[in-house]
mmCIF file of C-alpha atoms and ligand atoms in Angstrom:
data_model
loop_
_atom_site.group_PDB
_atom_site.id
_atom_site.type_symbol
_atom_site.label_atom_id
_atom_site.label_comp_id
_atom_site.label_asym_id
_atom_site.label_seq_id
_atom_site.Cartn_x
_atom_site.Cartn_y
_atom_site.Cartn_z
ATOM 1 C CA UNK A 25 -8.832 32.169 -20.817
ATOM 2 C CA UNK A 26 -5.516 30.438 -19.913
ATOM 3 C CA UNK A 27 -2.708 30.942 -22.178
ATOM 4 C CA UNK A 28 -0.220 28.144 -21.483
ATOM 5 C CA UNK A 29 2.982 30.328 -22.733
ATOM 6 C CA UNK A 30 2.094 32.885 -20.144
ATOM 7 C CA UNK A 31 2.149 30.561 -17.128
ATOM 8 C CA UNK A 32 5.818 30.823 -16.521
ATOM 9 C CA UNK A 33 5.813 34.601 -16.000
ATOM 10 C CA UNK A 34 2.429 34.998 -14.398
ATOM 11 C CA UNK A 35 2.734 36.588 -10.879
ATOM 12 C CA UNK A 36 -0.894 36.765 -9.547
ATOM 13 C CA UNK A 37 -3.371 34.064 -9.839
ATOM 14 C CA UNK A 38 -7.022 34.664 -8.968
ATOM 15 C CA UNK A 39 -9.267 32.065 -7.844
ATOM 16 C CA UNK A 40 -11.080 32.007 -11.111
ATOM 17 C CA UNK A 41 -7.910 31.553 -13.087
ATOM 18 C CA UNK A 42 -6.922 28.584 -10.877
ATOM 19 C CA UNK A 43 -10.408 27.148 -10.989
ATOM 20 C CA UNK A 44 -10.196 27.175 -14.709
ATOM 21 C CA UNK A 45 -6.617 25.508 -14.626
ATOM 22 C CA UNK A 46 -8.007 22.710 -12.442
ATOM 23 C CA UNK A 47 -10.998 21.974 -14.660
ATOM 24 C CA UNK A 48 -8.764 21.682 -17.809
ATOM 25 C CA UNK A 49 -9.132 18.391 -19.700
ATOM 26 C CA UNK A 50 -7.921 16.918 -23.090
ATOM 27 C CA UNK A 51 -5.145 18.611 -25.071
ATOM 28 C CA UNK A 52 -4.990 21.906 -23.259
ATOM 29 C CA UNK A 53 -4.757 19.963 -19.844
ATOM 30 C CA UNK A 54 -1.794 17.937 -21.479
ATOM 31 C CA UNK A 55 -0.035 21.265 -22.391
ATOM 32 C CA UNK A 56 -0.441 22.661 -18.990
ATOM 33 C CA UNK A 57 1.035 19.580 -17.355
ATOM 34 C CA UNK A 58 3.906 19.609 -19.685
ATOM 35 C CA UNK A 59 4.630 23.263 -19.023
ATOM 36 C CA UNK A 60 4.324 22.750 -15.281
ATOM 37 C CA UNK A 61 6.904 19.955 -15.464
ATOM 38 C CA UNK A 62 9.491 22.215 -17.516
ATOM 39 C CA UNK A 63 8.707 24.960 -15.093
ATOM 40 C CA UNK A 64 9.517 22.746 -12.090
ATOM 41 C CA UNK A 65 12.966 21.722 -13.577
ATOM 42 C CA UNK A 66 13.824 25.204 -14.266
ATOM 43 C CA UNK A 67 12.948 26.368 -10.660
ATOM 44 C CA UNK A 68 14.421 23.259 -8.745
ATOM 45 C CA UNK A 69 16.219 20.950 -10.946
ATOM 46 C CA UNK A 70 15.535 17.182 -11.472
ATOM 47 C CA UNK A 71 16.131 15.934 -7.886
ATOM 48 C CA UNK A 72 13.530 13.964 -6.184
ATOM 49 C CA UNK A 73 13.980 13.510 -2.310
ATOM 50 C CA UNK A 74 13.027 10.338 -0.241
ATOM 51 C CA UNK A 75 11.024 10.462 2.966
ATOM 52 C CA UNK A 76 10.825 7.023 4.257
ATOM 53 C CA UNK A 77 7.272 6.619 5.812
ATOM 54 C CA UNK A 78 6.773 4.859 9.078
ATOM 55 C CA UNK A 79 2.987 4.561 9.834
ATOM 56 C CA UNK A 80 3.805 3.313 13.308
ATOM 57 C CA UNK A 81 0.223 3.099 14.840
ATOM 58 C CA UNK A 82 -3.272 3.244 13.665
ATOM 59 C CA UNK A 83 -4.732 3.976 17.234
ATOM 60 C CA UNK A 84 -6.642 7.261 16.786
ATOM 61 C CA UNK A 85 -8.817 9.480 19.005
ATOM 62 C CA UNK A 86 -10.522 11.255 16.130
ATOM 63 C CA UNK A 87 -13.521 10.356 13.975
ATOM 64 C CA UNK A 88 -12.989 11.989 10.630
ATOM 65 C CA UNK A 89 -15.725 10.803 8.337
ATOM 66 C CA UNK A 90 -13.462 9.932 5.470
ATOM 67 C CA UNK A 91 -10.798 7.972 7.367
ATOM 68 C CA UNK A 92 -10.442 4.280 7.600
ATOM 69 C CA UNK A 93 -8.672 4.323 10.845
ATOM 70 C CA UNK A 94 -11.122 6.616 12.674
ATOM 71 C CA UNK A 95 -11.965 5.773 16.301
ATOM 72 C CA UNK A 96 -15.301 4.305 15.597
ATOM 73 C CA UNK A 97 -14.294 1.853 13.032
ATOM 74 C CA UNK A 98 -14.510 -1.441 14.926
ATOM 75 C CA UNK A 99 -13.656 -3.490 11.972
ATOM 76 C CA UNK A 100 -9.971 -3.160 12.021
ATOM 77 C CA UNK A 101 -7.045 -4.442 13.932
ATOM 78 C CA UNK A 102 -5.259 -1.820 15.733
ATOM 79 C CA UNK A 103 -1.423 -2.059 16.068
ATOM 80 C CA UNK A 104 1.229 -0.074 17.649
ATOM 81 C CA UNK A 105 4.816 -0.868 16.394
ATOM 82 C CA UNK A 106 7.455 -1.144 19.190
ATOM 83 C CA UNK A 107 10.122 1.280 19.605
ATOM 84 C CA UNK A 108 12.947 -1.134 18.347
ATOM 85 C CA UNK A 109 11.085 -1.876 15.128
ATOM 86 C CA UNK A 110 10.684 1.963 14.400
ATOM 87 C CA UNK A 111 14.307 2.481 15.159
ATOM 88 C CA UNK A 112 15.098 -0.362 12.847
ATOM 89 C CA UNK A 113 13.119 1.286 10.121
ATOM 90 C CA UNK A 114 15.138 4.532 10.713
ATOM 91 C CA UNK A 115 18.288 2.610 10.476
ATOM 92 C CA UNK A 116 17.143 1.119 7.243
ATOM 93 C CA UNK A 117 16.305 4.476 5.862
ATOM 94 C CA UNK A 118 19.758 5.838 6.850
ATOM 95 C CA UNK A 119 21.600 2.864 5.526
ATOM 96 C CA UNK A 120 19.767 3.013 2.318
ATOM 97 C CA UNK A 121 20.773 6.835 1.948
ATOM 98 C CA UNK A 122 17.142 8.058 2.221
ATOM 99 C CA UNK A 123 17.758 11.680 3.340
ATOM 100 C CA UNK A 124 14.650 11.826 5.539
ATOM 101 C CA UNK A 125 11.862 9.858 7.273
ATOM 102 C CA UNK A 126 8.287 10.669 8.189
ATOM 103 C CA UNK A 127 6.776 9.361 11.414
ATOM 104 C CA UNK A 128 2.962 9.247 11.114
ATOM 105 C CA UNK A 129 0.104 7.721 13.155
ATOM 106 C CA UNK A 130 -3.415 8.233 14.259
ATOM 107 C CA UNK A 131 -3.688 11.100 16.586
ATOM 108 C CA UNK A 132 -3.308 10.876 20.336
ATOM 109 C CA UNK A 133 -2.700 13.569 22.892
ATOM 110 C CA UNK A 134 -2.057 11.354 25.947
ATOM 111 C CA UNK A 135 1.212 12.015 27.763
ATOM 112 C CA UNK A 136 2.409 8.387 27.312
ATOM 113 C CA UNK A 137 2.272 8.871 23.432
ATOM 114 C CA UNK A 138 3.734 12.525 23.446
ATOM 115 C CA UNK A 139 6.735 11.565 25.836
ATOM 116 C CA UNK A 140 7.280 8.342 23.752
ATOM 117 C CA UNK A 141 7.530 10.532 20.700
ATOM 118 C CA UNK A 142 10.149 12.816 22.182
ATOM 119 C CA UNK A 143 12.109 9.759 23.159
ATOM 120 C CA UNK A 144 11.885 8.180 19.682
ATOM 121 C CA UNK A 145 13.051 11.437 17.962
ATOM 122 C CA UNK A 146 16.031 11.554 20.174
ATOM 123 C CA UNK A 147 16.882 7.974 19.659
ATOM 124 C CA UNK A 148 16.636 8.346 15.781
ATOM 125 C CA UNK A 149 18.899 11.338 15.737
ATOM 126 C CA UNK A 150 21.321 9.367 18.024
ATOM 127 C CA UNK A 151 21.551 6.263 15.850
ATOM 128 C CA UNK A 152 21.684 8.167 12.573
ATOM 129 C CA UNK A 153 24.290 10.591 13.857
ATOM 130 C CA UNK A 154 21.882 13.571 13.341
ATOM 131 C CA UNK A 155 22.187 12.812 9.520
ATOM 132 C CA UNK A 156 18.651 11.611 8.890
ATOM 133 C CA UNK A 157 16.103 14.483 8.422
ATOM 134 C CA UNK A 158 12.649 13.895 10.381
ATOM 135 C CA UNK A 159 9.240 14.864 9.535
ATOM 136 C CA UNK A 160 6.382 14.256 11.790
ATOM 137 C CA UNK A 161 2.742 14.029 10.990
ATOM 138 C CA UNK A 162 0.962 13.353 14.281
ATOM 139 C CA UNK A 163 -2.003 15.729 14.138
ATOM 140 C CA UNK A 164 -3.079 18.531 16.462
ATOM 141 C CA UNK A 165 -0.946 19.064 19.610
ATOM 142 C CA UNK A 166 -0.342 21.747 22.183
ATOM 143 C CA UNK A 167 2.446 24.440 21.569
ATOM 144 C CA UNK A 168 4.374 22.886 24.258
ATOM 145 C CA UNK A 169 4.236 19.455 22.684
ATOM 146 C CA UNK A 170 5.062 20.701 19.259
ATOM 147 C CA UNK A 171 8.234 22.729 20.924
ATOM 148 C CA UNK A 172 9.343 19.677 22.783
ATOM 149 C CA UNK A 173 9.347 17.448 19.515
ATOM 150 C CA UNK A 174 10.947 20.294 17.571
ATOM 151 C CA UNK A 175 13.871 20.234 20.326
ATOM 152 C CA UNK A 176 13.956 16.451 20.296
ATOM 153 C CA UNK A 177 14.934 16.641 16.632
ATOM 154 C CA UNK A 178 11.743 16.848 14.318
ATOM 155 C CA UNK A 179 12.163 19.897 12.064
ATOM 156 C CA UNK A 180 9.316 19.429 9.533
ATOM 157 C CA UNK A 181 5.626 18.907 10.298
ATOM 158 C CA UNK A 182 2.754 17.835 7.912
ATOM 159 C CA UNK A 183 -0.651 18.728 9.063
ATOM 160 C CA UNK A 184 -3.168 18.727 6.306
ATOM 161 C CA UNK A 185 -6.012 21.182 6.599
ATOM 162 C CA UNK A 186 -8.027 18.580 4.631
ATOM 163 C CA UNK A 187 -10.185 21.549 3.433
ATOM 164 C CA UNK A 188 -9.585 25.124 3.803
ATOM 165 C CA UNK A 189 -13.268 25.803 3.537
ATOM 166 C CA UNK A 190 -14.853 25.827 6.873
ATOM 167 C CA UNK A 191 -18.177 24.754 5.693
ATOM 168 C CA UNK A 192 -16.910 21.797 3.663
ATOM 169 C CA UNK A 193 -14.628 21.059 6.651
ATOM 170 C CA UNK A 194 -17.565 20.429 8.867
ATOM 171 C CA UNK A 195 -19.154 18.135 6.268
ATOM 172 C CA UNK A 196 -16.275 15.758 6.407
ATOM 173 C CA UNK A 197 -15.676 16.028 10.218
ATOM 174 C CA UNK A 198 -17.900 15.965 13.310
ATOM 175 C CA UNK A 199 -18.565 19.536 14.596
ATOM 176 C CA UNK A 200 -17.221 19.308 18.019
ATOM 177 C CA UNK A 201 -14.206 20.129 20.101
ATOM 178 C CA UNK A 202 -12.095 17.266 18.914
ATOM 179 C CA UNK A 203 -12.503 18.370 15.336
ATOM 180 C CA UNK A 204 -12.415 22.049 15.406
ATOM 181 C CA UNK A 205 -11.392 23.976 12.132
ATOM 182 C CA UNK A 206 -10.040 27.111 13.966
ATOM 183 C CA UNK A 207 -7.819 24.646 16.149
ATOM 184 C CA UNK A 208 -6.370 23.026 13.157
ATOM 185 C CA UNK A 209 -5.601 26.280 11.536
ATOM 186 C CA UNK A 210 -4.169 27.472 14.707
ATOM 187 C CA UNK A 211 -1.779 24.607 14.884
ATOM 188 C CA UNK A 212 -0.479 25.553 11.554
ATOM 189 C CA UNK A 213 0.449 28.991 12.685
ATOM 190 C CA UNK A 214 2.057 27.613 15.835
ATOM 191 C CA UNK A 215 4.169 25.231 13.841
ATOM 192 C CA UNK A 216 5.476 27.909 11.667
ATOM 193 C CA UNK A 217 6.203 30.323 14.712
ATOM 194 C CA UNK A 218 8.167 27.606 16.290
ATOM 195 C CA UNK A 219 10.358 27.144 13.164
ATOM 196 C CA UNK A 220 9.162 23.885 11.745
ATOM 197 C CA UNK A 221 9.229 23.606 7.973
ATOM 198 C CA UNK A 222 5.446 23.413 7.801
ATOM 199 C CA UNK A 223 3.471 21.438 5.319
ATOM 200 C CA UNK A 224 -0.364 21.120 4.886
ATOM 201 C CA UNK A 225 -2.572 19.739 2.083
ATOM 202 C CA UNK A 226 -6.133 18.678 1.135
ATOM 203 C CA UNK A 227 -8.050 15.756 -0.288
ATOM 204 C CA UNK A 228 -9.139 16.038 -3.996
ATOM 205 C CA UNK A 229 -12.561 15.016 -5.064
ATOM 206 C CA UNK A 230 -14.449 14.930 -1.531
ATOM 207 C CA UNK A 231 -18.277 14.852 -1.803
ATOM 208 C CA UNK A 232 -19.458 18.365 -2.161
ATOM 209 C CA UNK A 233 -16.239 19.790 -3.278
ATOM 210 C CA UNK A 234 -15.997 22.144 -6.312
ATOM 211 C CA UNK A 235 -13.186 23.620 -8.309
ATOM 212 C CA UNK A 236 -13.658 26.805 -6.564
ATOM 213 C CA UNK A 237 -12.930 25.138 -3.199
ATOM 214 C CA UNK A 238 -9.789 23.604 -4.589
ATOM 215 C CA UNK A 239 -8.780 26.903 -6.068
ATOM 216 C CA UNK A 240 -9.263 28.424 -2.625
ATOM 217 C CA UNK A 241 -7.226 25.746 -1.041
ATOM 218 C CA UNK A 242 -4.294 26.526 -3.224
ATOM 219 C CA UNK A 243 -4.609 30.196 -2.442
ATOM 220 C CA UNK A 244 -4.863 29.209 1.187
ATOM 221 C CA UNK A 245 -1.560 27.599 1.114
ATOM 222 C CA UNK A 246 -0.090 30.739 -0.625
ATOM 223 C CA UNK A 247 -1.424 33.016 1.929
ATOM 224 C CA UNK A 248 -0.206 30.796 4.804
ATOM 225 C CA UNK A 249 3.138 30.827 3.066
ATOM 226 C CA UNK A 250 3.510 26.988 3.504
ATOM 227 C CA UNK A 251 6.821 25.258 2.884
ATOM 228 C CA UNK A 252 5.424 21.980 1.809
ATOM 229 C CA UNK A 253 2.293 20.283 0.562
ATOM 230 C CA UNK A 254 0.951 16.849 0.395
ATOM 231 C CA UNK A 255 -2.294 16.478 -1.252
ATOM 232 C CA UNK A 256 -3.880 13.612 -3.158
ATOM 233 C CA UNK A 257 -7.304 12.120 -4.323
ATOM 234 C CA UNK A 258 -10.073 11.157 -1.813
ATOM 235 C CA UNK A 259 -10.630 7.461 -2.066
ATOM 236 C CA UNK A 260 -13.875 6.334 -0.264
ATOM 237 C CA UNK A 261 -13.459 3.667 2.334
ATOM 238 C CA UNK A 262 -16.467 1.420 3.011
ATOM 239 C CA UNK A 263 -16.437 1.489 6.754
ATOM 240 C CA UNK A 264 -16.699 5.257 6.935
ATOM 241 C CA UNK A 265 -19.680 7.655 6.969
ATOM 242 C CA UNK A 266 -18.653 9.475 3.696
ATOM 243 C CA UNK A 267 -19.082 6.167 1.954
ATOM 244 C CA UNK A 268 -23.044 6.870 1.516
ATOM 245 C CA UNK A 269 -22.083 9.743 -0.937
ATOM 246 C CA UNK A 270 -20.258 7.153 -3.219
ATOM 247 C CA UNK A 271 -22.457 7.744 -6.154
ATOM 248 C CA UNK A 272 -22.060 11.625 -6.017
ATOM 249 C CA UNK A 273 -18.220 11.578 -6.327
ATOM 250 C CA UNK A 274 -16.132 12.265 -9.437
ATOM 251 C CA UNK A 275 -15.019 9.109 -11.048
ATOM 252 C CA UNK A 276 -11.810 7.913 -9.702
ATOM 253 C CA UNK A 277 -10.141 8.792 -13.057
ATOM 254 C CA UNK A 278 -11.307 12.374 -12.698
ATOM 255 C CA UNK A 279 -10.107 12.447 -9.188
ATOM 256 C CA UNK A 280 -6.796 11.501 -10.272
ATOM 257 C CA UNK A 281 -6.625 13.921 -13.111
ATOM 258 C CA UNK A 282 -7.521 16.916 -10.937
ATOM 259 C CA UNK A 283 -5.001 15.788 -8.379
ATOM 260 C CA UNK A 284 -2.265 16.185 -11.055
ATOM 261 C CA UNK A 285 -3.868 19.573 -12.183
ATOM 262 C CA UNK A 286 -3.475 20.537 -8.559
ATOM 263 C CA UNK A 287 0.021 19.792 -8.327
ATOM 264 C CA UNK A 288 0.712 21.585 -11.535
ATOM 265 C CA UNK A 289 -1.183 24.747 -10.642
ATOM 266 C CA UNK A 290 0.376 24.788 -7.255
ATOM 267 C CA UNK A 291 4.007 24.645 -8.804
ATOM 268 C CA UNK A 292 3.261 27.696 -10.780
ATOM 269 C CA UNK A 293 1.455 29.447 -7.743
ATOM 270 C CA UNK A 294 4.363 28.360 -5.269
ATOM 271 C CA UNK A 295 7.476 27.825 -7.284
ATOM 272 C CA UNK A 296 9.944 27.052 -4.578
ATOM 273 C CA UNK A 297 7.945 24.664 -2.169
ATOM 274 C CA UNK A 298 8.401 20.986 -1.667
ATOM 275 C CA UNK A 299 5.319 19.129 -3.193
ATOM 276 C CA UNK A 300 4.906 15.230 -2.305
ATOM 277 C CA UNK A 301 3.602 12.880 -4.898
ATOM 278 C CA UNK A 302 0.856 11.356 -2.548
ATOM 279 C CA UNK A 303 0.615 7.674 -2.055
ATOM 280 C CA UNK A 304 -3.161 7.749 -2.713
ATOM 281 C CA UNK A 305 -2.396 8.618 -6.513
ATOM 282 C CA UNK A 306 -0.792 5.214 -6.761
ATOM 283 C CA UNK A 307 -4.144 3.593 -5.423
ATOM 284 C CA UNK A 308 -5.809 4.910 -8.641
ATOM 285 C CA UNK A 309 -2.965 4.545 -11.185
ATOM 286 C CA UNK A 310 0.031 2.279 -10.918
ATOM 287 C CA UNK A 311 2.190 4.950 -12.288
ATOM 288 C CA UNK A 312 0.402 7.777 -10.288
ATOM 289 C CA UNK A 313 3.320 9.030 -8.223
ATOM 290 C CA UNK A 314 5.893 9.080 -11.151
ATOM 291 C CA UNK A 315 3.049 11.026 -13.119
ATOM 292 C CA UNK A 316 3.083 13.558 -10.357
ATOM 293 C CA UNK A 317 6.880 13.829 -10.313
ATOM 294 C CA UNK A 318 6.609 14.812 -13.942
ATOM 295 C CA UNK A 319 4.204 17.791 -13.481
ATOM 296 C CA UNK A 320 5.615 19.494 -10.389
ATOM 297 C CA UNK A 321 6.237 17.147 -7.401
ATOM 298 C CA UNK A 322 9.639 16.610 -5.854
ATOM 299 C CA UNK A 323 9.081 14.489 -2.990
ATOM 300 C CA UNK A 324 8.298 10.791 -2.755
ATOM 301 C CA UNK A 325 7.494 8.814 0.565
ATOM 302 C CA UNK A 326 8.556 5.171 0.153
ATOM 303 C CA UNK A 327 6.671 3.147 2.813
ATOM 304 C CA UNK A 328 9.204 1.682 5.222
ATOM 305 C CA UNK A 329 6.623 0.451 7.812
ATOM 306 C CA UNK A 330 7.348 -3.245 8.828
ATOM 307 C CA UNK A 331 5.253 -5.171 6.117
ATOM 308 C CA UNK A 332 3.089 -6.987 8.782
ATOM 309 C CA UNK A 333 1.572 -3.845 10.067
ATOM 310 C CA UNK A 334 1.018 -2.276 6.631
ATOM 311 C CA UNK A 335 -2.388 -3.851 5.891
ATOM 312 C CA UNK A 336 -3.792 -2.290 8.949
ATOM 313 C CA UNK A 337 -3.015 1.262 8.245
ATOM 314 C CA UNK A 338 -5.750 1.484 5.701
ATOM 315 C CA UNK A 339 -6.850 4.974 5.484
ATOM 316 C CA UNK A 340 -8.594 4.157 2.108
ATOM 317 C CA UNK A 341 -9.218 1.184 -0.117
ATOM 318 C CA UNK A 342 -6.795 -0.289 -2.548
ATOM 319 C CA UNK A 343 -3.794 1.277 -0.605
ATOM 320 C CA UNK A 344 -0.647 0.394 -2.667
ATOM 321 C CA UNK A 345 2.536 -1.533 -1.426
ATOM 322 C CA UNK A 346 0.689 -3.084 1.553
ATOM 323 C CA UNK A 347 2.280 -6.476 0.790
ATOM 324 C CA UNK A 348 5.966 -5.829 -0.159
ATOM 325 C CA UNK A 349 8.995 -5.018 2.017
ATOM 326 C CA UNK A 350 10.939 -1.885 2.233
ATOM 327 C CA UNK A 351 13.824 -3.343 0.113
ATOM 328 C CA UNK A 352 11.411 -3.990 -2.653
ATOM 329 C CA UNK A 353 10.052 -0.377 -2.491
ATOM 330 C CA UNK A 354 13.488 1.269 -2.887
ATOM 331 C CA UNK A 355 14.555 -0.734 -5.923
ATOM 332 C CA UNK A 356 11.023 -0.429 -7.566
ATOM 333 C CA UNK A 357 11.139 3.363 -6.983
ATOM 334 C CA UNK A 358 14.823 3.889 -8.242
ATOM 335 C CA UNK A 359 13.779 2.457 -11.464
ATOM 336 C CA UNK A 360 10.441 4.152 -11.798
ATOM 337 C CA UNK A 361 12.051 7.558 -10.979
ATOM 338 C CA UNK A 362 14.696 7.238 -13.330
ATOM 339 C CA UNK A 363 12.372 6.220 -15.987
ATOM 340 C CA UNK A 364 10.394 9.539 -15.425
ATOM 341 C CA UNK A 365 13.558 11.510 -16.332
ATOM 342 C CA UNK A 366 14.247 12.560 -12.604
ATOM 343 C CA UNK A 367 17.109 11.562 -10.206
ATOM 344 C CA UNK A 368 17.177 10.792 -6.494
ATOM 345 C CA UNK A 369 18.895 13.044 -4.065
ATOM 346 C CA UNK A 370 20.343 10.246 -1.917
ATOM 347 C CA UNK A 371 21.495 11.066 1.537
ATOM 348 C CA UNK A 372 20.108 14.613 1.197
ATOM 349 C CA UNK A 373 17.488 16.257 3.403
ATOM 350 C CA UNK A 374 16.038 18.024 0.534
ATOM 351 C CA UNK A 375 14.582 20.870 2.727
ATOM 352 C CA UNK A 376 11.992 23.139 1.069
ATOM 353 C CA UNK A 377 13.869 26.052 -0.525
ATOM 354 C CA UNK A 378 10.918 28.194 0.545
ATOM 355 C CA UNK A 379 11.601 27.886 4.120
ATOM 356 C CA UNK A 380 12.910 30.799 6.006
ATOM 357 C CA UNK A 381 14.070 30.261 9.529
ATOM 358 C CA UNK A 382 12.514 32.438 12.214
ATOM 359 C CA UNK A 383 15.306 34.663 13.690
ATOM 360 C CA UNK A 384 15.216 33.149 17.027
ATOM 361 C CA UNK A 385 15.913 29.517 15.980
ATOM 362 C CA UNK A 386 19.504 28.365 15.941
ATOM 363 C CA UNK A 387 20.579 26.105 13.141
ATOM 364 C CA UNK A 388 20.128 22.147 13.405
ATOM 365 C CA UNK A 389 23.251 19.960 13.488
ATOM 366 C CA UNK A 390 23.539 17.448 10.685
ATOM 367 C CA UNK A 391 21.839 19.573 8.077
ATOM 368 C CA UNK A 392 22.969 18.757 4.645
HETATM 369 N N1 SAH B 420 -3.312 11.767 12.335
HETATM 370 C C1 SAH B 420 -2.412 12.705 11.458
HETATM 371 C C2 SAH B 420 -2.288 11.906 10.062
HETATM 372 C C3 SAH B 420 -3.628 11.535 9.493
HETATM 373 S S1 SAH B 420 -3.535 10.304 8.068
HETATM 374 C C4 SAH B 420 -3.256 13.922 11.341
HETATM 375 O O1 SAH B 420 -4.043 14.116 11.786
HETATM 376 O O2 SAH B 420 -2.717 14.848 10.596
HETATM 377 C C5 SAH B 420 -2.737 11.268 6.818
HETATM 378 C C6 SAH B 420 -3.573 11.811 5.807
HETATM 379 O O3 SAH B 420 -4.347 10.768 5.077
HETATM 380 C C7 SAH B 420 -4.886 12.542 6.382
HETATM 381 O O4 SAH B 420 -4.266 13.925 6.499
HETATM 382 C C8 SAH B 420 -5.807 12.576 5.255
HETATM 383 O O5 SAH B 420 -5.790 13.656 4.292
HETATM 384 C C9 SAH B 420 -5.449 11.379 4.377
HETATM 385 N N2 SAH B 420 -6.535 10.546 4.222
HETATM 386 C C10 SAH B 420 -7.305 10.081 5.120
HETATM 387 N N3 SAH B 420 -8.305 9.233 4.760
HETATM 388 C C11 SAH B 420 -8.346 9.303 3.487
HETATM 389 C C12 SAH B 420 -9.144 8.867 2.436
HETATM 390 N N4 SAH B 420 -10.214 8.202 2.512
HETATM 391 N N5 SAH B 420 -8.775 9.153 0.959
HETATM 392 C C13 SAH B 420 -7.582 9.759 0.850
HETATM 393 N N6 SAH B 420 -6.877 10.396 1.704
HETATM 394 C C14 SAH B 420 -7.171 9.984 3.081
#
């Protein structure tokens, strides 16, 4: 039985207890969410940090069963934004006092790609005087590549485990060398060892997924001692293999509610990590991300991808903000965040308070 008043001081969370938190609905759920918001402010204050998101390419070598930009989807326009446009987006983020940006794309491992990224990272550092924090989310790579990118200036890495349950993982990915659960897990360990602030996450409301799976996902994050989390609702895409399970999914509204429950529960389980208000929340509820900020999330990722390309990075359907420019996003978000009783940490990196640097890593320049 969950006693809402006990949540603030609770030290250990069992799988059963978390599963119960996740399955709450009605009045009790509302009480838990409110409590999570208060706990969050007590732990981390009211500041929310921006990560300008640049989805610079949708070319992908993987075939994940849920994802709209999977290799086998022939029904999309593939794009790759040129370096100059990426640097311009970084300039925009810097000038508009976003503390950081996120570079994300489909997954590629060829040297043309990996070398280009290293060059871009150095370029972004240079044009922003090392003042812009950089998160990258570029999938599974070798230790050498991760190291090269770290040395080039990236200091946070987001690699969602997608599901920490190996059996479920293979229901949503092909079972082959390119989609190996253990490899993904090893990558997370490598990123941590190299000194990245390391983030992971899962999709919520996948076919075959239960509250127990999701509770275990949160315990997985705790055990891995992760610094940041981005997780959001699964939204089916008609050109993907998982679409055939559409009828078996939780209704969208329930997926949304459980996503907020996940954020609130994780805030209690890991009080000092960074939690992102995932964009997918907004695909279900226009105020989805702001609602997440009120129950434990403290990071928001305004899309600063040049508008012409946005329509083609369709990981899922009804993806928001695909037709407005970056300027519109900033203004609209500022108002929305202030309405949610939060404030924006302009020009601050907003690093995860949970992060502890491995002893061998020298400090980065420009840290704020
Ligand atoms: N190539 C990078 C980034 C992938 S896209 C990588 O491999 O990590 C970023 C995230 O979008 C994925 O990690 C996945 O969790 C999410 N995503 C993909 N398809 C989705 C869908 N149909 N619904 C919700 N989220 C989805």
